[in-house]
Short mmCIF file of C-alpha atoms and ligand atoms in Angstrom, two decimals:
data_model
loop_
_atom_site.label_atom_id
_atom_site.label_comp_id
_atom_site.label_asym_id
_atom_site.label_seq_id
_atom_site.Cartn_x
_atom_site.Cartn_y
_atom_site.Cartn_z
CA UNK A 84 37.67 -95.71 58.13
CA UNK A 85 37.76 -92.22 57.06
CA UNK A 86 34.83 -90.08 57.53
CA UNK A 87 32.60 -90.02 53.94
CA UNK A 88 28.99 -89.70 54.74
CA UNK A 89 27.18 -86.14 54.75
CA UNK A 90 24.08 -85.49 56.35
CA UNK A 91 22.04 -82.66 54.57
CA UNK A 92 19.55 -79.99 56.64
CA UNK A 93 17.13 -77.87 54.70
CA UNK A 94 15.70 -76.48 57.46
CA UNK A 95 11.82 -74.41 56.98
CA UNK A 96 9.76 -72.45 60.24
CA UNK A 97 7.85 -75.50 60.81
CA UNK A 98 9.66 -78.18 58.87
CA UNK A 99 13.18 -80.07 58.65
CA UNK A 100 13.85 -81.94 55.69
CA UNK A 101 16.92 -84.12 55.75
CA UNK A 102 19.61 -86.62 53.20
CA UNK A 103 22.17 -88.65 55.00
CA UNK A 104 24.82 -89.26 51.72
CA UNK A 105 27.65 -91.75 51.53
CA UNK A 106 29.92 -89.39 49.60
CA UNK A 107 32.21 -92.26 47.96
CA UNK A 108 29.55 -92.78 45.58
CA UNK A 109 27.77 -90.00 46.44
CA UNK A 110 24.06 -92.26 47.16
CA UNK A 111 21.55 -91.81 49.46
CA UNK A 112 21.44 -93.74 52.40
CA UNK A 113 18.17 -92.23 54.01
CA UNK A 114 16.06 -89.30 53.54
CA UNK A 115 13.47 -87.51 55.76
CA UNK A 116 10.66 -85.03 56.76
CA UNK A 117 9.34 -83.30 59.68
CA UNK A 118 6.64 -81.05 59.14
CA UNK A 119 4.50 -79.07 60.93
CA UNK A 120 6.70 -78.53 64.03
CA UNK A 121 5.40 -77.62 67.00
CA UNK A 122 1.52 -78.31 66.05
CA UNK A 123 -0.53 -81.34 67.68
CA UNK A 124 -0.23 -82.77 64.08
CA UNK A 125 3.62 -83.12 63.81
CA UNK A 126 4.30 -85.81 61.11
CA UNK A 127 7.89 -87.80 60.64
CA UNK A 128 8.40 -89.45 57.47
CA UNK A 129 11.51 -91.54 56.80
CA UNK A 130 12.88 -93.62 54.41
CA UNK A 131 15.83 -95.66 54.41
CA UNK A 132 17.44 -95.88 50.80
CA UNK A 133 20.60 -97.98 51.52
CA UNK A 134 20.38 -101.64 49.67
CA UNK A 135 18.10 -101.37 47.62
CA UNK A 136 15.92 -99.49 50.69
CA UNK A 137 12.76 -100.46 52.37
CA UNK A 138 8.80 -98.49 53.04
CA UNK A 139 9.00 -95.16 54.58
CA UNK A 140 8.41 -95.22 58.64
CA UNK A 141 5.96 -92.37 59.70
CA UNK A 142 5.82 -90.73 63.48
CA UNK A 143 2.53 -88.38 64.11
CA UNK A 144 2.29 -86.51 67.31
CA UNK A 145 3.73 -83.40 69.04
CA UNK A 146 6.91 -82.54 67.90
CA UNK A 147 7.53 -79.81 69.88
CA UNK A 148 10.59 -78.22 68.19
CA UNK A 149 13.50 -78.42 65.73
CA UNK A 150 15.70 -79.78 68.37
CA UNK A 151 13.02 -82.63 69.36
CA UNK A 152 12.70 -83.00 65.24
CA UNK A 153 16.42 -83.31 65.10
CA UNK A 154 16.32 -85.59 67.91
CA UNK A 155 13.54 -87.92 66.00
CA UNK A 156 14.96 -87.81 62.65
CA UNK A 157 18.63 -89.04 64.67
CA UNK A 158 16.31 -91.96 66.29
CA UNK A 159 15.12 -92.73 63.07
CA UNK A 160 18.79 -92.88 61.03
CA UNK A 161 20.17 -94.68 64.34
CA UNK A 162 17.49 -97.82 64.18
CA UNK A 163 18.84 -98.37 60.58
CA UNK A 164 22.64 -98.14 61.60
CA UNK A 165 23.59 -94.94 60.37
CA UNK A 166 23.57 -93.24 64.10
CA UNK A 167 24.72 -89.69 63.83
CA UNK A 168 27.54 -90.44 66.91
CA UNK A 169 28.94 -92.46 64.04
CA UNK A 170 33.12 -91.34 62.86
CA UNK A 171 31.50 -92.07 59.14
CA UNK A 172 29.95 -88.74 60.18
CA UNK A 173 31.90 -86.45 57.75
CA UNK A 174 30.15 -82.90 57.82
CA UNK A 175 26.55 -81.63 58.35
CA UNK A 176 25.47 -79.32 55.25
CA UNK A 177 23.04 -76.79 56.00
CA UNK A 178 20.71 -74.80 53.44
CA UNK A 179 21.18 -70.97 54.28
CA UNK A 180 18.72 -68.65 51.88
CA UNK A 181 19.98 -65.91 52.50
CA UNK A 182 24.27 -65.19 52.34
CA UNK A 183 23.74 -61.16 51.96
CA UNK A 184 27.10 -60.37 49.75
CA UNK A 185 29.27 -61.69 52.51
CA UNK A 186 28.98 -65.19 51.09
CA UNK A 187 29.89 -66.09 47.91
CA UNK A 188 30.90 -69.68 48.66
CA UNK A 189 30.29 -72.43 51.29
CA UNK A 190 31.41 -71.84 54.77
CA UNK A 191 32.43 -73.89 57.98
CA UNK A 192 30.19 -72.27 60.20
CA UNK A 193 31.94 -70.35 63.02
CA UNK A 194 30.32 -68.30 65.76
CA UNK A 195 31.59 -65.91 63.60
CA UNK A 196 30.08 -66.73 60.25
CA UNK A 197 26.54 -67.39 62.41
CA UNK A 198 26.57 -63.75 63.58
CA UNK A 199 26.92 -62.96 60.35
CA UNK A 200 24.00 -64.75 59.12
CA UNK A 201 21.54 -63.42 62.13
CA UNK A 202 22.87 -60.24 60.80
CA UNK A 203 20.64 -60.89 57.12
CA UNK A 204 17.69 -61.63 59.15
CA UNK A 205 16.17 -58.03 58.08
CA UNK A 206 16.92 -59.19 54.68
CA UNK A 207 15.25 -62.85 54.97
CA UNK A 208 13.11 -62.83 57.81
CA UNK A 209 10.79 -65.74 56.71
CA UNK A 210 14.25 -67.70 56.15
CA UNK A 211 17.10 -66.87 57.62
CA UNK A 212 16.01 -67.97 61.68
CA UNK A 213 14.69 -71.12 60.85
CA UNK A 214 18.07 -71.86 58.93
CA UNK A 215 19.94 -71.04 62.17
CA UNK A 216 17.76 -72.41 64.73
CA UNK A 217 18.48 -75.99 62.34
CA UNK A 218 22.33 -75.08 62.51
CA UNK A 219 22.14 -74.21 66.26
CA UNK A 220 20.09 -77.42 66.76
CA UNK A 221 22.45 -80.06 65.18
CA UNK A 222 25.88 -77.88 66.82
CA UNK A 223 24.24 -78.91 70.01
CA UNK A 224 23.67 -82.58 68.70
CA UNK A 225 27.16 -82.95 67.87
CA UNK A 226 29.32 -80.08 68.78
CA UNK A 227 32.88 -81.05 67.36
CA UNK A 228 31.44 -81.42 63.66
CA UNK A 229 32.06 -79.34 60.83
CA UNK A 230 28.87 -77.73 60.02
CA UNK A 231 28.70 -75.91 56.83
CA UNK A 232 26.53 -73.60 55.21
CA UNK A 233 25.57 -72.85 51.59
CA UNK A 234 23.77 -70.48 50.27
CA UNK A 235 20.86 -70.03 47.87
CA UNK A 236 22.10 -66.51 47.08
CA UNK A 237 25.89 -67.42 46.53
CA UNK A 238 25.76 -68.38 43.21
CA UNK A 239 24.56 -65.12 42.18
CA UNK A 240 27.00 -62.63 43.60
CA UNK A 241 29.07 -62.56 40.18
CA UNK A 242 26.08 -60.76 38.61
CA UNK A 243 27.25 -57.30 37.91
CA UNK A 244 25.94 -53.96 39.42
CA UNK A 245 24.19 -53.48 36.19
CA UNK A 246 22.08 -56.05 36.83
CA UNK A 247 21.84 -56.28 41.00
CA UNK A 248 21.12 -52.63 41.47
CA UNK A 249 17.82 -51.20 41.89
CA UNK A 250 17.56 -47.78 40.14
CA UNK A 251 16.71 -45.91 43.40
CA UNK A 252 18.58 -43.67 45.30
CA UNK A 253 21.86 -45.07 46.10
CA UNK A 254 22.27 -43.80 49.90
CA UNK A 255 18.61 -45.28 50.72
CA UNK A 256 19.57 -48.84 49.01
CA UNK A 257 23.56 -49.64 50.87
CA UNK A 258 21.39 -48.14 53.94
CA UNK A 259 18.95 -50.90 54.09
CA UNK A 260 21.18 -53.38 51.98
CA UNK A 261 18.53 -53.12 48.99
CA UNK A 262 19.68 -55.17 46.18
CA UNK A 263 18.89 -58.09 43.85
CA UNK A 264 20.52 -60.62 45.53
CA UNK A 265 18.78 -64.16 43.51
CA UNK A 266 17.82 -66.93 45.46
CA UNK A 267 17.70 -70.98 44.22
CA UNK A 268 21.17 -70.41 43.24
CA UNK A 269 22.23 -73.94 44.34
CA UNK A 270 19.93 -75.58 41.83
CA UNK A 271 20.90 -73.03 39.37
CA UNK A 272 24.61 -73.96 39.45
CA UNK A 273 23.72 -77.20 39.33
CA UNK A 274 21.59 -77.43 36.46
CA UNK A 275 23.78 -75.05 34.19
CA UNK A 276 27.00 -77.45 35.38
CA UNK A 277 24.62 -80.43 34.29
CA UNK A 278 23.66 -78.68 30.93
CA UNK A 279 27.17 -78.00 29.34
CA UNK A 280 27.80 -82.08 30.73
CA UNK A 281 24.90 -82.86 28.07
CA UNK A 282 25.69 -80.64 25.65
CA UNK A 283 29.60 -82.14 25.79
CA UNK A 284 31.36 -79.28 26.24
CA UNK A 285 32.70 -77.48 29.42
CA UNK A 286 30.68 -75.41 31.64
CA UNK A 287 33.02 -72.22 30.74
CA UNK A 288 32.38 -72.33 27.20
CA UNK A 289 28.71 -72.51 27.45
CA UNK A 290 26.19 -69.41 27.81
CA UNK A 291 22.49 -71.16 29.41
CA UNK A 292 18.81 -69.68 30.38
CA UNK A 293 18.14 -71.62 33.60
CA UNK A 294 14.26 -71.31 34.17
CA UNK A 295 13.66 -73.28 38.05
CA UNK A 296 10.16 -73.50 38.29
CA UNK A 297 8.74 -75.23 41.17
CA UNK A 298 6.00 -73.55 43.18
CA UNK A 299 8.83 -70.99 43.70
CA UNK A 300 10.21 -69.79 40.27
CA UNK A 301 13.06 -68.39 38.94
CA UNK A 302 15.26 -67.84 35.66
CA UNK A 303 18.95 -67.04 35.59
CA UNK A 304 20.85 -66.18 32.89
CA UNK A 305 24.35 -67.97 33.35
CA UNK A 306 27.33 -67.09 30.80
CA UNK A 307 30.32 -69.31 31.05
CA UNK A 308 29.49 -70.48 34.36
CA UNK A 309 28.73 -67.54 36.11
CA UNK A 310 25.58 -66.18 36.66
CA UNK A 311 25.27 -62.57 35.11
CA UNK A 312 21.33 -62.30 35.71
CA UNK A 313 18.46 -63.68 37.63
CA UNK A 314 15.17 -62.66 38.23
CA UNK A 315 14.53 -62.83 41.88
CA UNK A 316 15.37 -59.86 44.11
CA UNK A 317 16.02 -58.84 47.11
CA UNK A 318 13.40 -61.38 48.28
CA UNK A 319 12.05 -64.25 46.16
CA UNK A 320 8.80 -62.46 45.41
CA UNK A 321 10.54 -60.93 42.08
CA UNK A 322 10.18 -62.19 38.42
CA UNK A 323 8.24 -65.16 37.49
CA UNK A 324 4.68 -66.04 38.22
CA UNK A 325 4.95 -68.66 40.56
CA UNK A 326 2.14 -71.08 42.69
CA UNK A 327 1.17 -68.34 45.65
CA UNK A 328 3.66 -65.16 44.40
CA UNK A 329 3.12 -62.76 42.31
CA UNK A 330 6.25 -62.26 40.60
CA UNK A 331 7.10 -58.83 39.03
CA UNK A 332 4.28 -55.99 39.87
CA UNK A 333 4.58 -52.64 39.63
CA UNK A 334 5.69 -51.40 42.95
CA UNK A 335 3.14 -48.53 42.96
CA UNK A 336 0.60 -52.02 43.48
CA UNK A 337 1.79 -51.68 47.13
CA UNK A 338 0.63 -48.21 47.72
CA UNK A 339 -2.50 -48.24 45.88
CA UNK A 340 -3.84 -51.06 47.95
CA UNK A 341 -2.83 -49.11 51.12
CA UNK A 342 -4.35 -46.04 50.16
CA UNK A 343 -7.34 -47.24 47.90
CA UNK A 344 -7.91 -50.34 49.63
CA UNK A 345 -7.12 -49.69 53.18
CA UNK A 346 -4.94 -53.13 53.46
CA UNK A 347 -1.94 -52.96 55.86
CA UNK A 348 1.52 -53.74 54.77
CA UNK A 349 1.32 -57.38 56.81
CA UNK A 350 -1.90 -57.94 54.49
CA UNK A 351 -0.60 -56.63 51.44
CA UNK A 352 2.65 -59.28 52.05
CA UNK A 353 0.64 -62.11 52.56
CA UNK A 354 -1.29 -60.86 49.15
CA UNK A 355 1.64 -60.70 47.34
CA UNK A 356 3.48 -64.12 48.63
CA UNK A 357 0.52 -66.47 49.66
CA UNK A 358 -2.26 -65.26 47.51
CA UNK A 359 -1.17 -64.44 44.71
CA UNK A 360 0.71 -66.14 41.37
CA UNK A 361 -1.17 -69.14 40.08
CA UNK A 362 -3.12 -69.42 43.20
CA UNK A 363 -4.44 -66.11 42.90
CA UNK A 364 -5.51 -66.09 39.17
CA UNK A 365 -7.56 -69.37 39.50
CA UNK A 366 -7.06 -70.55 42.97
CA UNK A 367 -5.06 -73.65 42.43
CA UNK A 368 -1.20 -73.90 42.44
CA UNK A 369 -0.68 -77.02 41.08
CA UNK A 370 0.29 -77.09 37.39
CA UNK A 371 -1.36 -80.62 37.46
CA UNK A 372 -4.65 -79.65 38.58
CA UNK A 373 -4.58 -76.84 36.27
CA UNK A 374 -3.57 -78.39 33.18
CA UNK A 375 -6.30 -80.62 33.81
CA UNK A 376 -9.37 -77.77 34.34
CA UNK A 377 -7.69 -76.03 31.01
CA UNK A 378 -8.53 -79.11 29.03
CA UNK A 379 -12.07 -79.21 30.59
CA UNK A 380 -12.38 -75.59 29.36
CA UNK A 381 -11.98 -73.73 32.51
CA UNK A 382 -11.47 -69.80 31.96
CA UNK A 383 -9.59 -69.14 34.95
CA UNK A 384 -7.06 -71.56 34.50
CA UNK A 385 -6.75 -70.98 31.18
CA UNK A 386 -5.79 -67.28 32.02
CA UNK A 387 -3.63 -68.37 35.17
CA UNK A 388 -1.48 -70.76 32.27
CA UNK A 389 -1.21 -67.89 29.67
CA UNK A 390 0.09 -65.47 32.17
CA UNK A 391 2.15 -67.66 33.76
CA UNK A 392 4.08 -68.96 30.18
CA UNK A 393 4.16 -65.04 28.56
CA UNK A 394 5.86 -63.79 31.92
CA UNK A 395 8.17 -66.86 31.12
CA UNK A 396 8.67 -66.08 27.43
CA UNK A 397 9.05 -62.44 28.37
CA UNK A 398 12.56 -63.56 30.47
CA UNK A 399 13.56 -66.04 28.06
CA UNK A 400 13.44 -62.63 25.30
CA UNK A 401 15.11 -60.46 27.87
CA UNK A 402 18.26 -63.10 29.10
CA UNK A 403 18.48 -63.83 25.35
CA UNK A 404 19.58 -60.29 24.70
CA UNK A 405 21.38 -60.34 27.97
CA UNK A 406 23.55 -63.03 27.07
CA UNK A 407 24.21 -62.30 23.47
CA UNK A 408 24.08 -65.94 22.47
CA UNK A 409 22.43 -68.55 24.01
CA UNK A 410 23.43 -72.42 23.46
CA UNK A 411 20.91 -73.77 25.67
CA UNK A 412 17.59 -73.00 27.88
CA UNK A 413 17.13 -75.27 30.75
CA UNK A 414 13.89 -76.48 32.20
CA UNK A 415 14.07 -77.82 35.98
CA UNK A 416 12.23 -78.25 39.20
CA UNK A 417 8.69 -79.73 39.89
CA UNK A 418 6.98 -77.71 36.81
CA UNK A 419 10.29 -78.09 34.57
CA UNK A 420 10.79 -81.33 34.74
CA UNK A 421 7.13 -82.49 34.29
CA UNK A 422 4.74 -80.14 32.50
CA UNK A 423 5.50 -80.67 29.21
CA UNK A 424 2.27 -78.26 28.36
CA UNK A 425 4.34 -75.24 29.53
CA UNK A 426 7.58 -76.07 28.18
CA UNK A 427 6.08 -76.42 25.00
CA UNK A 428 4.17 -72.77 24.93
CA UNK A 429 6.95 -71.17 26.44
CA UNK A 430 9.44 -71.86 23.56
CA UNK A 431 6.49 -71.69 20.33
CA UNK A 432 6.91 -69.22 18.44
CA UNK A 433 10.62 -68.66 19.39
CA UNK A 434 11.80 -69.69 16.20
CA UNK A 435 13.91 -66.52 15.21
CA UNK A 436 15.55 -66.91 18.01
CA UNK A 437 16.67 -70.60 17.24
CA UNK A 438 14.75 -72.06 19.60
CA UNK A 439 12.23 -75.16 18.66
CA UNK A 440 10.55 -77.75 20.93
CA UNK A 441 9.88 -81.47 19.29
CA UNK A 442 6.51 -82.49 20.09
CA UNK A 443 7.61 -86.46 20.93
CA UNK A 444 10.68 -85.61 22.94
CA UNK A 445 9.11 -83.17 24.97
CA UNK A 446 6.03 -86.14 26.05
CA UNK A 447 8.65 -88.39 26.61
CA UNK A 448 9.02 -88.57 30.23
CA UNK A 449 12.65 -89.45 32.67
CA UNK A 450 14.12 -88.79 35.30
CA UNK A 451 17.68 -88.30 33.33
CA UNK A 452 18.81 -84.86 31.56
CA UNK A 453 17.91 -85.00 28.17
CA UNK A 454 16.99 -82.60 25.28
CA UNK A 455 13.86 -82.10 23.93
CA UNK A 456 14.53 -79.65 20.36
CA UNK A 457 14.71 -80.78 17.41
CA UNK A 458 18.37 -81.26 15.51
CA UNK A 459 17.98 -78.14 13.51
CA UNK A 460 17.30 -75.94 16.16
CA UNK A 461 20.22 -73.58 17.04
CA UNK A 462 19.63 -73.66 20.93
CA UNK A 463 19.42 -76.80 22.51
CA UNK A 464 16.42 -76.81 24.65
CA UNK A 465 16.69 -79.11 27.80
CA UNK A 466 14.94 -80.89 30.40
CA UNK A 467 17.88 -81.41 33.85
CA UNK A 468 16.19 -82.93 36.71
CA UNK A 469 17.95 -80.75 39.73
CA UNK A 470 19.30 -82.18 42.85
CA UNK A 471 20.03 -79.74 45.51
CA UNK A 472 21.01 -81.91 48.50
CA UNK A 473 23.25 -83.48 46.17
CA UNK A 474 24.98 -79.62 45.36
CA UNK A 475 24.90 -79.16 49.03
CA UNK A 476 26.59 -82.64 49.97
CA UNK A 477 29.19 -81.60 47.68
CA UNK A 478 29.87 -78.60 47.95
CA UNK A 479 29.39 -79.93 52.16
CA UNK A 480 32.16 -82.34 51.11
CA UNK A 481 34.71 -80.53 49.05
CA UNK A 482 35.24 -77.79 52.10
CA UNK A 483 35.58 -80.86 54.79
CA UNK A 484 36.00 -84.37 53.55
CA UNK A 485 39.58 -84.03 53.07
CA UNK A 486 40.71 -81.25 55.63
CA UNK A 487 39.34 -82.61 58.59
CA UNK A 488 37.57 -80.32 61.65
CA UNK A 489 36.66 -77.07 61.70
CA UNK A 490 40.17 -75.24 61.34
CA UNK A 491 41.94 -77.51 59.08
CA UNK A 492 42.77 -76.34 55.15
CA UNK A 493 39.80 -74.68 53.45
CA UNK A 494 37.85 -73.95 56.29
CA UNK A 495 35.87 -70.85 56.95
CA UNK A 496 36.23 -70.15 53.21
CA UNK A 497 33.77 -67.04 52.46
CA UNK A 498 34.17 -64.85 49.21
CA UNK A 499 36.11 -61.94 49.47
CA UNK A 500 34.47 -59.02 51.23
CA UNK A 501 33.21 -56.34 48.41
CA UNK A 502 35.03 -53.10 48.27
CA UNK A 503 31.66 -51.27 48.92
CA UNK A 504 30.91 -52.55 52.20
CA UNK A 505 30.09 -55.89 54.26
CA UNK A 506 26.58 -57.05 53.39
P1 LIG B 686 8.84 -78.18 43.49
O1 LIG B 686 8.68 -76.90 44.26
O2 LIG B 686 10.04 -78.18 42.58
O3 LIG B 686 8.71 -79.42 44.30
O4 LIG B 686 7.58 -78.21 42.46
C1 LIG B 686 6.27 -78.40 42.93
C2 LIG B 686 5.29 -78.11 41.80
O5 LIG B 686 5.59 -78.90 40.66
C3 LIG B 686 3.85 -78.49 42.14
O6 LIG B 686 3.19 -77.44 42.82
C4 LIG B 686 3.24 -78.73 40.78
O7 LIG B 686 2.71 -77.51 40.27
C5 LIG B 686 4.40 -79.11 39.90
N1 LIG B 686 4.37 -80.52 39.47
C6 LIG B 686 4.82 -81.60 40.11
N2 LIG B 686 4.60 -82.73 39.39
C7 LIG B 686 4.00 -82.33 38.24
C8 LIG B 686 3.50 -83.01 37.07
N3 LIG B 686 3.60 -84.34 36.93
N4 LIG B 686 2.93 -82.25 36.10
C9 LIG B 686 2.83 -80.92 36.24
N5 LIG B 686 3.27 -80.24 37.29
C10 LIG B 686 3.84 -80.92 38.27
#
């Protein structure tokens, strides 16, 4: 039987999150998490999702490391019969943040390739080693298997220089490889691709505002299938308000509160990425929770939801004039797809630009891809659950299924190296 199943590794500093899917009709056989590696506390969840599936199994105890939570979550898929020494075994796909310019498309990971990606680690330090220490982990698990890699930043290397560059001097940014690179580009391509499937039409005829909020957030503005602006950066601390990060501050925040405040630039990072956003203005992050002190009159939520929705209808403005003409905006991840509250301020008053929310199909809750304007309105306005182990099994699957081991036709596809240097 030819190889069809994909298993999928999004792997975190402390955490391992894993999909094994049968790729013939692309379901989920069994899903997983290990978090807090290495801690006393170590917690395995699994849940088998073949026929129908059955309750999630849970391990607690010491799990000392990714390989031992590799080892586990292999245990775990083996005692329901999907062992990873099984030939259905087609590829292993492996989240990689951060793809520098190098990567514009999933790759069959080489020693090559993974040199390349320790070489970003200035660029994604938070990401990039725990990435490879989960590709390293499951090489050694089953060394003759493709292993791919696909990047959150891939789907934004078509944005042009207009848009990427920083306007700083130009020596001091190739230096130090400072850019907007974009991140959460997997469920961006996904969810645009999904769009112009519910709007009918093809995805190259169709210009869509993607706004991914989850407790990281992020808007891209995707014309014709390729993304032309996004509004993370060089890190994902850029552009929206999201549940601990700031989003966009004026850089000269950084220096004040090392002058003025004495704070060192570890403290002012954690600030910025763990204290900050949502969590900083009112000291929850979930959109739940606040919702739910806004209605009881809390202040401080109140001001954490206004900021967060103007920052959003400040983007929506901005990729509206960046794309000219917009047949859709896009709501997706945890926030997107289920807080109808902030869908619904973030498009009022957005009637000159065609855009209109209808009050009963925006309550209306599913899991599917649906629209939520009215008929009149000139932009469709969207709701498209994302899926981003299914991009990954994919796009896992396309490079692989069909050309065998590492080697065979397709393999070790990267984008074409950009005329102003490796990145
Ligand atoms: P994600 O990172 O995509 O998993 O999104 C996680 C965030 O989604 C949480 O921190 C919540 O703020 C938000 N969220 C999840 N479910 C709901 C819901 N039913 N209503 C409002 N917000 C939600």
């Amino acid at each position: 039987m030819e190889a069809h199943r994909v298993l999928v590794l999004n792997s975190g500093s402390s955490s391992v999150k894993y999909q094994l899917l049968d790729m013939r009709d692309r379901s989920r056989l069994a899903s997983g998490l290990v978090e807090r590696i290495g801690e006393e506390t170590s917690r395995l969840v699994h849940t088998p999702l073949a026929g129908g599936g059955a309750e999630p199994r849970e391990r607690t105890g010491r799990i000392a490391d990714h390989a031992a939570a590799l080892e586990a979550a292999a245990e775990e898929l083996a005692a329901d019969g999907l062992g990873l020494d099984s030939p259905e075994l087609a590829a292993i796909g492996h989240r990689v943040v951060h793809g520098g310019l190098r990567f514009t498309a999933p790759t069959v990971i080489t020693d090559e390739v993974l040199t390349e990606i320790e070489r970003l680690v200035p660029v994604a330090p938070l990401h990039n080693p725990a990435n490879i220490t989960g590709i390293r982990t499951a090489q050694a698990l089953r060394p003759e298997l493709p292993q791919v890699a696909v990047f959150d930043t891939a789907f934004h290397t078509t944005m042009p220089e207009a848009a990427a560059r920083y306007a700083i001097d130009v020596e001091t940014a190739d230096a130090h490889r400072i850019r907007r690179y974009g991140f959460h580009g997997t469920s961006h391509a996904y969810v645009s691709r999904k769009t112009a499937e519910l709007l009918g039409r093809a995805p190259e005829e169709v210009n869509v505002i993607v706004l991914h909020l989850g407790n990281g957030a992020s808007a891209s503005a995707v014309a014709g299938g390729r993304c032309v602006e996004t509004s993370m950066g060089l890190t994902p601390l850029e552009g929206l308000v999201m549940g601990t990060r700031s989003g966009d501050v004026d850089p000269a925040v950084t220096f004040h509160l090392k002058r003025v405040a004495g704070m060192s630039t570890d403290d002012i990072d954690v600030l910025l990425n763990k204290k900050s956003g949502l969590v900083g203005l009112c000291g929850d992050n979930d959109m739940r929770e606040i919702r739910r002190r806004v209605d009881a009159g809390d202040e401080r939520a109140s001001l954490a939801f206004d900021v967060y929705v103007h920052r959003l209808k400040k983007y929506i403005g901005a990729y509206t004039a960046v794309l000219g003409r917009v047949d859709a905006v896009v709501f997706t991840a945890g926030v997107g797809e289920n807080a109808a509250p902030v869908r619904e301020a973030a498009i009022a008053g957005l009637e000159e630009l065609g855009m209109a929310v209808d009050a009963g199909l925006n309550a209306r809750r599913s899991g599917e891809p649906r629209l939520i304007s009215p008929d009149y309105a000139r932009v469709a306005v969207a709701v498209v659950p994302t899926d981003e182990e299914l991009e990954i099994a994919d796009q896992t699957f396309a490079l692989v299924g069909r050309s065998g081991p590492v080697g065979g036709p397709g393999a070790g596809q990267a984008g074409p190296v950009p005329a102003q240097g490796d990145n």
